[in-house]
Coordinates of C-alpha atoms in Angstrom, one line a residue:
Chain A
M77 CA -98.3 19.4 -84.1
S78 CA -96.3 19.9 -87.7
S79 CA -93.2 18.0 -87.3
P80 CA -90.1 19.9 -88.4
D81 CA -88.0 18.6 -91.5
I82 CA -85.2 16.7 -89.8
I83 CA -82.2 16.2 -92.0
L84 CA -79.7 14.6 -89.3
S85 CA -80.6 13.3 -86.3
A86 CA -78.9 11.5 -83.3
R87 CA -80.3 9.6 -80.4
K88 CA -78.6 8.7 -77.1
L89 CA -75.2 9.2 -78.9
T90 CA -72.4 8.0 -76.6
K91 CA -68.6 7.5 -76.9
R92 CA -66.4 6.1 -74.0
F93 CA -62.7 6.4 -74.2
S94 CA -61.1 3.9 -71.8
G95 CA -62.7 5.2 -68.6
F96 CA -63.6 8.3 -69.8
T97 CA -67.2 9.3 -71.4
A98 CA -66.6 12.0 -73.8
V99 CA -70.0 12.2 -75.3
N100 CA -73.1 11.1 -72.9
G101 CA -76.5 10.1 -74.4
V102 CA -76.7 13.3 -76.7
D103 CA -80.0 13.8 -78.6
L104 CA -79.5 16.0 -81.6
D105 CA -81.8 17.3 -84.3
V106 CA -80.8 19.5 -87.3
E107 CA -83.3 20.9 -89.3
R108 CA -83.1 21.1 -93.0
G109 CA -82.1 24.5 -94.5
T110 CA -80.9 26.0 -91.0
I111 CA -77.5 26.8 -89.7
H112 CA -77.1 25.0 -86.5
A113 CA -74.2 25.6 -84.1
L114 CA -72.7 23.4 -81.8
I115 CA -71.1 25.3 -78.6
G116 CA -69.6 24.7 -75.4
P117 CA -66.6 25.1 -73.3
N118 CA -63.1 23.4 -74.0
G119 CA -63.4 19.6 -73.4
A120 CA -67.5 19.6 -74.0
G121 CA -67.2 17.1 -76.4
K122 CA -67.9 19.2 -79.6
T123 CA -65.2 17.7 -81.7
T124 CA -65.8 14.2 -80.4
C125 CA -69.5 14.5 -81.3
F126 CA -68.7 15.8 -84.6
N127 CA -66.4 12.9 -85.3
L128 CA -69.2 10.6 -84.4
L129 CA -71.6 12.3 -86.8
T130 CA -69.2 12.0 -89.6
K131 CA -68.1 8.2 -88.5
F132 CA -64.7 9.3 -88.0
L133 CA -65.2 7.8 -84.5
Q134 CA -67.3 4.7 -84.0
P135 CA -70.1 5.6 -81.3
S136 CA -70.1 3.3 -78.2
A137 CA -73.7 3.7 -78.1
G138 CA -76.8 5.5 -79.7
N139 CA -77.6 5.9 -83.6
I140 CA -77.6 8.4 -86.1
S141 CA -79.9 9.0 -89.3
F142 CA -79.6 11.1 -92.2
N143 CA -82.7 11.8 -94.1
G144 CA -84.5 9.0 -92.1
R145 CA -81.9 6.6 -92.8
D146 CA -79.7 4.8 -90.3
I147 CA -76.2 5.5 -91.0
T148 CA -74.9 4.6 -87.6
G149 CA -73.1 1.5 -89.3
L150 CA -71.5 3.5 -92.2
A151 CA -67.9 4.1 -93.2
P152 CA -66.8 7.8 -93.3
A153 CA -66.4 7.8 -97.3
A154 CA -70.0 6.2 -97.5
I155 CA -71.4 9.3 -95.3
A156 CA -69.8 11.6 -97.8
R157 CA -71.3 9.9 -100.8
L158 CA -74.5 10.3 -99.0
G159 CA -74.1 14.2 -99.2
V160 CA -72.7 14.9 -95.7
V161 CA -69.4 16.4 -96.0
R162 CA -67.2 17.8 -93.3
S163 CA -64.2 20.1 -92.8
F164 CA -61.7 19.7 -90.3
Q165 CA -60.4 22.1 -87.4
I166 CA -56.9 22.3 -89.2
S167 CA -57.4 23.5 -92.8
A168 CA -57.7 20.6 -94.9
V169 CA -56.1 21.3 -98.1
F170 CA -54.1 19.0 -100.4
P171 CA -51.1 21.1 -99.7
R172 CA -48.6 19.8 -102.5
M173 CA -51.6 20.2 -105.3
S174 CA -52.6 23.4 -107.0
V175 CA -55.5 25.2 -106.1
L176 CA -57.3 24.1 -109.0
E177 CA -56.5 20.6 -108.6
N178 CA -57.7 20.8 -105.0
V179 CA -61.0 21.7 -106.1
R180 CA -61.1 19.4 -109.0
I181 CA -60.1 16.3 -107.1
A182 CA -63.7 16.8 -105.3
L183 CA -65.5 17.3 -108.8
Q184 CA -63.7 14.2 -110.0
R185 CA -65.8 12.2 -107.4
R186 CA -68.5 12.3 -109.9
R187 CA -67.1 10.0 -112.2
G188 CA -67.5 7.4 -109.3
D189 CA -64.2 5.8 -108.3
S190 CA -61.2 6.7 -110.4
F191 CA -59.4 3.4 -110.6
D192 CA -58.4 4.1 -114.3
F193 CA -54.9 4.3 -113.9
W194 CA -54.2 3.7 -117.8
R195 CA -56.1 7.0 -119.0
N196 CA -54.7 10.3 -119.2
Q197 CA -55.5 12.8 -116.7
K198 CA -56.4 15.1 -119.5
V199 CA -59.9 13.7 -119.1
L200 CA -60.2 15.4 -115.8
N201 CA -59.9 18.7 -117.9
A202 CA -63.7 18.4 -118.5
Y203 CA -64.0 19.6 -114.9
D204 CA -61.7 22.5 -115.3
E205 CA -64.2 25.1 -116.1
E206 CA -66.4 24.3 -113.0
A207 CA -63.4 24.1 -110.9
R208 CA -62.4 27.8 -111.9
E209 CA -66.0 28.8 -111.3
R210 CA -65.9 27.4 -107.8
V211 CA -62.4 29.1 -107.1
E212 CA -63.9 32.4 -108.4
E213 CA -66.6 31.8 -105.7
V214 CA -64.4 32.0 -102.9
G215 CA -62.2 34.7 -104.3
L216 CA -59.2 32.7 -105.1
T217 CA -58.9 33.0 -108.8
E218 CA -55.6 34.9 -108.8
F219 CA -53.9 31.9 -106.6
I220 CA -55.5 29.3 -109.1
G221 CA -52.3 28.0 -110.3
E222 CA -50.4 28.3 -106.8
T223 CA -49.6 25.2 -104.7
A224 CA -52.2 25.0 -101.9
G225 CA -49.6 24.8 -99.2
E226 CA -48.2 28.1 -99.9
L227 CA -51.5 30.0 -99.4
S228 CA -52.3 31.9 -96.2
Y229 CA -54.4 30.5 -93.6
G230 CA -57.7 32.3 -94.4
R231 CA -57.1 31.4 -98.1
K232 CA -56.7 27.8 -97.2
R233 CA -59.8 27.8 -95.5
A234 CA -61.5 29.5 -98.4
L235 CA -60.1 27.0 -100.8
E236 CA -61.2 24.2 -98.3
I237 CA -64.8 25.3 -98.7
A238 CA -64.7 25.7 -102.3
T239 CA -63.7 22.3 -102.4
T240 CA -66.5 20.8 -100.0
L241 CA -68.9 22.8 -102.2
A242 CA -67.8 21.2 -105.2
L243 CA -69.4 18.0 -104.0
E244 CA -72.8 19.8 -103.9
P245 CA -73.3 18.4 -100.2
E246 CA -76.7 18.3 -99.0
M247 CA -75.3 19.0 -95.7
L248 CA -72.0 20.4 -94.4
L249 CA -70.4 20.0 -90.9
L250 CA -67.9 22.7 -90.4
D251 CA -65.3 22.0 -87.5
E252 CA -64.4 25.5 -86.3
P253 CA -64.5 27.3 -89.4
M254 CA -62.9 30.4 -87.9
A255 CA -60.4 28.8 -85.8
G256 CA -57.1 30.9 -85.9
M257 CA -58.4 33.3 -88.6
A258 CA -57.8 37.2 -88.7
Q259 CA -60.8 39.5 -88.5
E260 CA -60.9 40.4 -92.0
D261 CA -61.1 36.7 -93.0
V262 CA -63.6 36.0 -90.6
S263 CA -66.1 38.4 -92.0
R264 CA -65.3 37.1 -95.5
I265 CA -65.8 33.4 -94.6
S266 CA -69.0 34.3 -92.6
A267 CA -70.5 35.9 -95.7
L268 CA -69.4 33.0 -97.6
I269 CA -71.2 30.3 -95.0
R270 CA -74.4 32.5 -95.1
R271 CA -74.2 32.4 -98.8
I272 CA -74.0 28.7 -99.3
A273 CA -76.4 28.1 -96.3
A274 CA -79.2 29.3 -98.8
K275 CA -79.5 25.7 -100.2
R276 CA -77.9 23.7 -97.7
T277 CA -77.9 22.6 -94.1
I278 CA -75.1 23.4 -92.1
L279 CA -73.7 22.1 -88.7
M280 CA -70.9 23.8 -87.2
V281 CA -68.8 23.9 -84.2
E282 CA -67.4 27.1 -83.3
H283 CA -65.7 29.0 -80.6
N284 CA -66.3 32.5 -81.8
L285 CA -69.6 33.5 -80.1
S286 CA -70.1 36.8 -82.3
V287 CA -69.9 34.4 -85.4
V288 CA -72.5 31.8 -83.8
A289 CA -74.6 34.8 -82.5
D290 CA -74.6 36.1 -86.3
L291 CA -75.0 33.1 -88.3
S292 CA -76.8 30.5 -86.5
D293 CA -80.7 29.7 -86.4
K294 CA -80.4 27.3 -83.6
I295 CA -77.8 26.5 -81.0
T296 CA -77.1 23.5 -78.9
V297 CA -74.6 23.9 -75.9
L298 CA -72.7 20.9 -74.8
A299 CA -71.1 20.7 -71.4
R300 CA -69.2 17.7 -70.3
G301 CA -70.5 15.6 -72.9
E302 CA -74.1 16.4 -72.4
V303 CA -76.7 18.7 -74.1
L304 CA -77.1 21.7 -71.5
A305 CA -79.5 23.8 -73.4
E306 CA -80.8 24.3 -77.0
G307 CA -82.7 27.1 -78.8
P308 CA -81.9 30.4 -80.6
Y309 CA -79.0 32.4 -79.4
E310 CA -81.0 35.0 -77.5
A311 CA -82.5 32.3 -75.5
V312 CA -79.4 30.2 -75.0
S313 CA -77.0 33.1 -74.1
K314 CA -79.7 34.2 -71.2
D315 CA -79.7 30.8 -69.6
P316 CA -78.2 30.8 -66.3
R317 CA -76.6 27.0 -66.8
V318 CA -75.0 28.1 -70.0
I319 CA -73.6 31.3 -68.3
E320 CA -72.3 29.2 -65.4
A321 CA -70.9 26.4 -67.4
Y322 CA -68.9 29.2 -69.6
I323 CA -67.7 31.2 -66.4
G324 CA -67.0 28.1 -64.4
A325 CA -64.9 26.7 -67.2
G326 CA -63.1 29.8 -67.1
H327 CA -64.5 31.6 -70.2
G328 CA -65.4 35.2 -70.3
Chain B
M142 CA -53.7 38.4 -84.8
S143 CA -52.4 38.0 -88.3
V144 CA -52.1 34.6 -89.6
T145 CA -49.5 33.5 -92.0
A146 CA -48.9 30.1 -93.5
N147 CA -46.4 28.1 -91.6
T148 CA -46.2 25.3 -94.2
P149 CA -42.6 24.6 -95.4
S150 CA -42.2 25.5 -98.9
V151 CA -42.9 22.9 -101.3
S152 CA -40.6 21.7 -104.3
A153 CA -42.0 22.6 -107.4
A154 CA -41.5 18.7 -108.5
A155 CA -44.4 18.1 -106.5
T156 CA -47.0 20.3 -108.3
M157 CA -48.0 18.5 -111.6
P158 CA -49.5 21.0 -114.3
I159 CA -52.5 19.8 -116.2
G160 CA -51.4 17.9 -119.2
T161 CA -48.1 16.3 -120.3
P162 CA -45.4 18.9 -120.0
R163 CA -43.2 19.1 -123.2
H164 CA -40.1 19.1 -121.2
H165 CA -41.1 15.6 -119.8
I166 CA -41.6 14.4 -123.4
A167 CA -38.3 15.8 -124.4
I168 CA -36.5 14.3 -121.6
F169 CA -37.9 10.8 -122.3
A170 CA -37.0 11.1 -125.9
G171 CA -33.4 12.2 -125.1
L172 CA -33.2 9.6 -122.8
L173 CA -34.2 6.7 -125.2
V174 CA -31.7 8.4 -127.8
L175 CA -29.1 8.1 -125.3
L176 CA -29.9 4.6 -124.3
L177 CA -30.1 3.5 -127.8
I178 CA -26.4 4.8 -128.4
A179 CA -25.1 3.6 -125.0
P180 CA -24.7 -0.3 -125.3
F181 CA -22.0 0.7 -128.3
V182 CA -20.0 2.9 -125.8
L183 CA -20.4 1.2 -122.4
Y184 CA -20.6 -2.2 -121.2
P185 CA -24.2 -3.4 -122.2
V186 CA -24.6 -5.5 -118.8
F187 CA -23.5 -2.6 -116.7
I188 CA -26.4 -0.3 -118.4
M189 CA -28.9 -3.4 -118.0
K190 CA -28.0 -3.5 -114.2
I191 CA -28.8 0.4 -114.2
L192 CA -32.1 0.0 -116.2
C193 CA -33.1 -2.9 -114.0
F194 CA -32.5 -0.8 -110.8
A195 CA -34.0 2.2 -112.2
L196 CA -37.3 0.5 -112.9
F197 CA -37.0 -1.1 -109.5
A198 CA -36.5 2.3 -107.9
S199 CA -39.2 4.0 -109.8
A200 CA -41.6 1.3 -108.9
L201 CA -40.9 1.9 -105.3
N202 CA -41.2 5.5 -105.8
L203 CA -44.5 5.2 -107.3
L204 CA -45.7 3.9 -103.7
L205 CA -43.5 6.2 -101.6
G206 CA -43.3 9.6 -103.7
F207 CA -47.1 9.4 -105.2
G208 CA -48.8 7.1 -102.5
G209 CA -47.0 8.5 -99.5
L210 CA -46.6 4.9 -98.4
L211 CA -43.0 3.9 -97.4
S212 CA -42.3 0.1 -98.1
F213 CA -39.1 -1.4 -96.3
G214 CA -39.9 -4.8 -97.9
H215 CA -39.7 -4.2 -101.5
A216 CA -37.0 -6.7 -101.9
A217 CA -39.6 -9.5 -101.5
F218 CA -41.2 -8.6 -104.8
F219 CA -38.1 -8.1 -106.6
G220 CA -36.4 -11.2 -105.4
S221 CA -39.3 -13.4 -105.7
A222 CA -40.0 -12.4 -109.1
S223 CA -36.3 -13.1 -109.7
Y224 CA -36.6 -16.8 -108.3
V225 CA -39.8 -17.6 -110.3
T226 CA -38.2 -16.3 -113.8
A227 CA -35.1 -18.3 -112.9
H228 CA -36.9 -21.3 -112.1
A229 CA -39.2 -21.0 -115.0
A230 CA -36.4 -20.5 -117.6
K231 CA -33.9 -23.2 -116.3
V232 CA -36.0 -25.9 -114.8
W233 CA -39.2 -25.7 -116.8
G234 CA -37.4 -24.5 -119.8
L235 CA -39.8 -21.8 -120.8
T236 CA -39.0 -18.8 -123.1
P237 CA -37.8 -15.7 -121.7
E238 CA -41.0 -13.7 -122.0
V239 CA -43.0 -16.3 -120.4
A240 CA -40.5 -16.7 -117.4
I241 CA -40.6 -13.0 -117.0
L242 CA -44.5 -13.0 -117.0
L243 CA -44.7 -15.6 -114.6
G244 CA -42.2 -13.7 -112.3
T245 CA -44.1 -10.7 -112.6
I246 CA -47.5 -12.2 -111.6
A247 CA -45.9 -13.9 -108.7
A248 CA -44.8 -10.4 -107.6
A249 CA -48.3 -9.1 -108.1
F250 CA -50.0 -11.9 -106.2
L251 CA -47.3 -11.4 -103.2
G252 CA -48.0 -7.6 -103.3
L253 CA -51.9 -8.3 -103.0
I254 CA -51.4 -10.5 -99.9
I255 CA -48.7 -8.5 -98.3
G256 CA -50.5 -5.2 -99.4
A257 CA -53.8 -6.2 -98.0
L258 CA -52.4 -6.6 -94.5
A259 CA -49.9 -3.8 -94.5
I260 CA -52.3 -1.0 -95.6
R261 CA -54.2 -1.5 -92.3
R262 CA -51.4 0.0 -90.5
Q263 CA -49.7 3.6 -90.9
G264 CA -46.4 5.2 -91.0
I265 CA -43.6 3.5 -89.6
Y266 CA -45.9 0.6 -88.6
F267 CA -46.6 0.0 -92.2
A268 CA -43.0 -0.1 -92.8
M269 CA -42.3 -2.5 -90.3
V270 CA -45.0 -4.7 -91.6
T271 CA -43.7 -4.8 -95.0
L272 CA -40.3 -5.4 -93.5
A273 CA -41.4 -8.4 -91.5
F274 CA -43.2 -10.0 -94.7
A275 CA -40.0 -9.3 -96.6
Q276 CA -38.1 -11.2 -93.9
M277 CA -40.4 -14.2 -94.0
V278 CA -39.9 -14.3 -97.8
F279 CA -36.1 -14.3 -97.2
F280 CA -36.3 -17.2 -94.8
F281 CA -38.6 -19.0 -97.3
A282 CA -36.0 -18.4 -100.1
L283 CA -33.3 -19.7 -97.9
Q284 CA -35.0 -23.0 -96.7
A285 CA -37.3 -23.8 -99.9
P286 CA -35.7 -26.9 -101.9
F287 CA -36.2 -25.0 -105.3
T288 CA -34.4 -21.8 -104.7
G289 CA -30.9 -23.1 -104.2
G290 CA -30.5 -21.9 -100.7
E291 CA -27.3 -20.2 -100.2
D292 CA -26.1 -20.8 -103.9
G293 CA -29.3 -19.4 -105.3
I294 CA -30.3 -20.4 -109.0
Q295 CA -27.3 -20.2 -111.0
A296 CA -26.5 -20.3 -114.9
V297 CA -30.0 -19.5 -115.9
P298 CA -30.4 -19.7 -119.5
R299 CA -31.4 -16.5 -121.3
G300 CA -33.1 -18.6 -124.1
S301 CA -34.7 -17.2 -127.0
L302 CA -37.3 -14.5 -127.2
F303 CA -40.6 -16.1 -128.5
G304 CA -38.5 -19.2 -129.3
M305 CA -36.8 -17.3 -132.2
I306 CA -34.5 -14.7 -131.2
S307 CA -31.5 -15.8 -129.3
L308 CA -30.5 -13.6 -126.2
A309 CA -27.3 -15.1 -125.6
N310 CA -25.6 -12.0 -127.1
D311 CA -25.4 -9.0 -124.7
T312 CA -26.3 -6.5 -127.1
T313 CA -29.4 -8.3 -128.6
L314 CA -30.7 -8.9 -124.8
Y315 CA -29.6 -5.1 -124.2
F316 CA -32.6 -3.8 -126.5
V317 CA -35.2 -6.5 -124.9
V318 CA -34.2 -5.0 -121.7
L319 CA -34.4 -1.5 -122.7
A320 CA -38.0 -2.3 -124.3
I321 CA -39.2 -3.7 -120.9
V322 CA -37.7 -1.2 -118.7
F323 CA -38.8 1.9 -121.0
G324 CA -42.2 0.3 -121.1
G325 CA -42.3 0.1 -117.3
L326 CA -41.2 3.8 -116.7
L327 CA -43.9 4.9 -119.3
A328 CA -46.5 2.9 -117.6
I329 CA -45.6 4.5 -114.3
Y330 CA -45.5 7.9 -115.7
R331 CA -49.0 7.4 -117.1
I332 CA -50.4 5.9 -113.8
I333 CA -49.0 8.9 -112.0
H334 CA -50.7 11.3 -114.5
S335 CA -53.9 9.4 -114.6
P336 CA -57.4 10.1 -112.7
F337 CA -56.1 7.5 -110.4
G338 CA -52.7 9.2 -110.1
Q339 CA -54.7 12.3 -109.0
V340 CA -56.5 10.5 -106.1
L341 CA -53.4 8.9 -105.2
K342 CA -51.7 12.4 -104.6
A343 CA -54.5 13.7 -102.8
I344 CA -54.4 10.6 -100.5
R345 CA -50.7 11.3 -99.9
D346 CA -51.1 14.8 -99.1
N347 CA -54.1 14.7 -96.9
E348 CA -55.8 11.2 -96.0
P349 CA -58.6 12.2 -93.8
R350 CA -59.5 15.1 -96.3
S351 CA -59.7 12.2 -99.1
I352 CA -61.9 10.1 -97.2
S353 CA -64.4 12.9 -96.2
L354 CA -64.5 13.8 -99.9
G355 CA -65.9 10.3 -100.1
Y356 CA -62.7 8.3 -101.4
K357 CA -62.3 4.9 -100.3
V358 CA -58.6 5.3 -99.6
N359 CA -57.7 1.6 -98.6
R360 CA -58.8 0.6 -102.0
Y361 CA -56.5 2.9 -103.7
K362 CA -53.6 2.3 -101.5
L363 CA -53.9 -1.5 -101.9
A364 CA -54.3 -0.9 -105.7
V365 CA -50.9 1.2 -105.9
F366 CA -49.3 -1.2 -103.7
V367 CA -50.1 -4.1 -106.0
M368 CA -48.9 -1.9 -109.1
S369 CA -45.7 -1.1 -107.4
A370 CA -44.9 -4.7 -106.6
T371 CA -45.8 -5.9 -109.8
L372 CA -43.4 -3.3 -111.4
A373 CA -40.7 -4.3 -108.9
G374 CA -41.3 -7.8 -109.8
L375 CA -41.0 -6.9 -113.5
A376 CA -37.3 -5.4 -112.6
G377 CA -36.2 -8.6 -110.6
S378 CA -37.5 -11.0 -113.4
T379 CA -35.4 -9.1 -116.1
K380 CA -32.6 -8.9 -113.7
A381 CA -32.4 -12.6 -113.4
L382 CA -32.2 -13.1 -117.1
V383 CA -29.5 -10.3 -117.3
F384 CA -27.1 -11.9 -114.7
Q385 CA -28.4 -15.5 -115.3
L386 CA -28.7 -15.6 -111.5
A387 CA -31.3 -15.5 -108.8
S388 CA -29.9 -15.1 -105.5
L389 CA -30.6 -14.4 -101.6
T390 CA -29.1 -10.9 -102.2
D391 CA -32.1 -10.1 -104.2
V392 CA -34.5 -10.9 -101.3
Y393 CA -32.3 -9.8 -98.5
W394 CA -33.6 -6.3 -96.6
T395 CA -30.4 -4.5 -97.7
M396 CA -31.8 -4.8 -101.3
S397 CA -34.9 -3.1 -99.7
G398 CA -32.9 -0.6 -98.0
E399 CA -30.9 0.0 -101.2
V400 CA -33.9 0.9 -103.3
V401 CA -35.1 3.3 -100.9
L402 CA -31.6 4.9 -100.9
M403 CA -31.8 5.2 -104.8
T404 CA -35.0 7.0 -104.6
L405 CA -34.3 9.3 -101.9
L406 CA -31.0 10.3 -103.5
G407 CA -32.6 10.8 -106.9
G408 CA -35.5 12.6 -105.5
M409 CA -38.6 10.8 -104.1
G410 CA -41.9 12.1 -105.8
T411 CA -40.0 13.2 -108.9
I412 CA -40.3 11.5 -112.2
F413 CA -36.7 11.1 -113.1
G414 CA -35.2 11.1 -109.8
P415 CA -35.1 7.3 -109.1
L416 CA -33.4 6.8 -112.5
V417 CA -30.6 9.1 -111.3
G418 CA -30.4 7.4 -108.1
A419 CA -30.2 4.0 -109.7
A420 CA -27.4 5.4 -112.0
V421 CA -25.4 6.8 -109.1
I422 CA -25.5 3.8 -106.7
V423 CA -25.0 1.2 -109.3
T424 CA -22.0 3.0 -110.8
M425 CA -20.4 3.6 -107.3
Q426 CA -20.9 -0.3 -106.7
N427 CA -19.3 -1.1 -110.1
Y428 CA -16.5 1.4 -110.4
F429 CA -15.5 1.4 -106.7
A430 CA -15.9 -2.6 -106.1
S431 CA -12.0 -2.6 -105.7
F432 CA -12.4 -0.8 -102.3
G433 CA -14.4 -3.7 -101.2
A434 CA -16.4 -3.0 -98.0
W435 CA -15.6 0.8 -98.1
V436 CA -18.3 1.2 -100.9
T437 CA -21.0 0.6 -98.2
V438 CA -19.2 3.4 -96.0
L439 CA -19.2 5.6 -99.1
Q440 CA -22.8 4.8 -99.8
G441 CA -23.6 5.7 -96.2
T442 CA -21.7 8.9 -96.3
I443 CA -23.6 10.1 -99.6
F444 CA -26.7 9.0 -97.9
V445 CA -26.1 11.2 -94.7
V446 CA -24.9 14.1 -97.2
S447 CA -27.7 13.9 -99.4
V448 CA -30.4 14.2 -96.5
M449 CA -28.4 16.9 -94.8
L450 CA -27.8 19.0 -97.7
F451 CA -30.4 18.2 -100.3
R452 CA -33.5 16.4 -98.8
E453 CA -35.4 16.7 -102.1
G454 CA -32.6 14.5 -103.8
I455 CA -30.7 15.3 -106.8
I456 CA -33.5 15.8 -109.2
G457 CA -35.8 17.5 -106.5
V458 CA -33.1 20.1 -106.1
L459 CA -32.6 20.6 -109.8
S460 CA -36.4 20.8 -110.4
R461 CA -36.5 23.6 -107.9
W462 CA -33.8 25.6 -109.5
I463 CA -35.3 25.6 -112.9
R464 CA -38.6 25.8 -111.4
K465 CA -40.1 22.9 -113.5
P466 CA -41.4 19.4 -112.3
L467 CA -38.9 16.7 -113.4

């Protein structure tokens, strides 16, 4: 039996909030180079799971490993430094900085820590050219000098992806990348995600089932904090338990 | 469903172009020329007071406007440095530059302790922790034997710079103070426009995102807190020599409030706002002193009006008009 190449894996991942178990004994294996989607009705624990994997929440029990290394005890910034970078449900840009500066702040990470408060920021101009390329990749070149806070929602998300990619992460965790997005933006971001997935592993939480069906190689369905089903979209979507969970929770 | 951005419009002051804008150099140069002429036109002690508070407010602005951290206890650094400098100059008989250095170091050290504890909390809780520590420092200053209690440390000798140049003359002292304050302001300008400053602005704008990019935000917050405390201390030390006095007023919470007021009035997150805010408030206190307690009422009114009508502060509004960061 050839074992698949697992990049991120969680075992018996559990998170209890006072008296309420949001995530209960979840086992998850994300295979390298795939797009893996995490779906489930509202309150299924998707976002909690996501926050646990990126250490924005500390698990009550269970462990997480990345590339075979136990990362359960690491701080969120340390996880990012290992190459696992997350996005947020609400678009995460730096609103008062320009589009170029947004991307550059990620490129600046390559210098290591930037505690050199005595040095002129002109040293960062070395990253401008690459930042421009990243901005162009997501089609935002004409907005490069604009303040990020003034971009439309779809463009903010595109900028967020450009910023994330600038870190050259091995793995991306996207928290509802399509949430609140107009249809034309959805297809643009979908195409972008597929393009970047060519060299990377992606784990995403997404509500838009057509996006999930279209993009993902494997789907894990969560319900009430537990794994309900797992497999390719065709199999999962026909699973009676999944259909019941969705209809039972009031989804069409 | 179409989506539109519903973020409030952001002042131009907030976006820093890359490199040093020419108009900033021009403003600094113009300001320096004015300040070199000023002591021959106006009362030097009055301008020195403005300069000290301009540095104090700029130090707070570094933390508040660029680090996004509201400290309500900056009087602790300003006042402690003032006491240490006064004590060093008067009791130990040290030269002014050493006395100022010691005061500033004391403020930095205090900043490290208070900062390390305060940055564990966020928002209003952060402000409350800084206020609580500042009150502790105030009661310490009230009770400790060497601070002179209610009287403070009076008749602090200005001494001779490097033991050679007597600072007894107001005009001579003025140029020393100008050099210190201007140096401090340029240091703040550089910090804001350094690679460190870029990360700081990112943390201010979106802390979780900065973490997800791999920045250890607490270290940056602590670093800027210590820098801000140090520069506030430098302002306090200098002030002690100018007025030859260190008193409880310098460590009292109203001092913390006043410097926040100066920063907001002038425009937080701008380069030149705190200078304007300090000038306006100090001028009011000086020229309206004959109104007694009414100065406080006037200050309160100006504060309310500025919050209601121009939230971005004087320089913030100006910066939006001319569409250039100031």
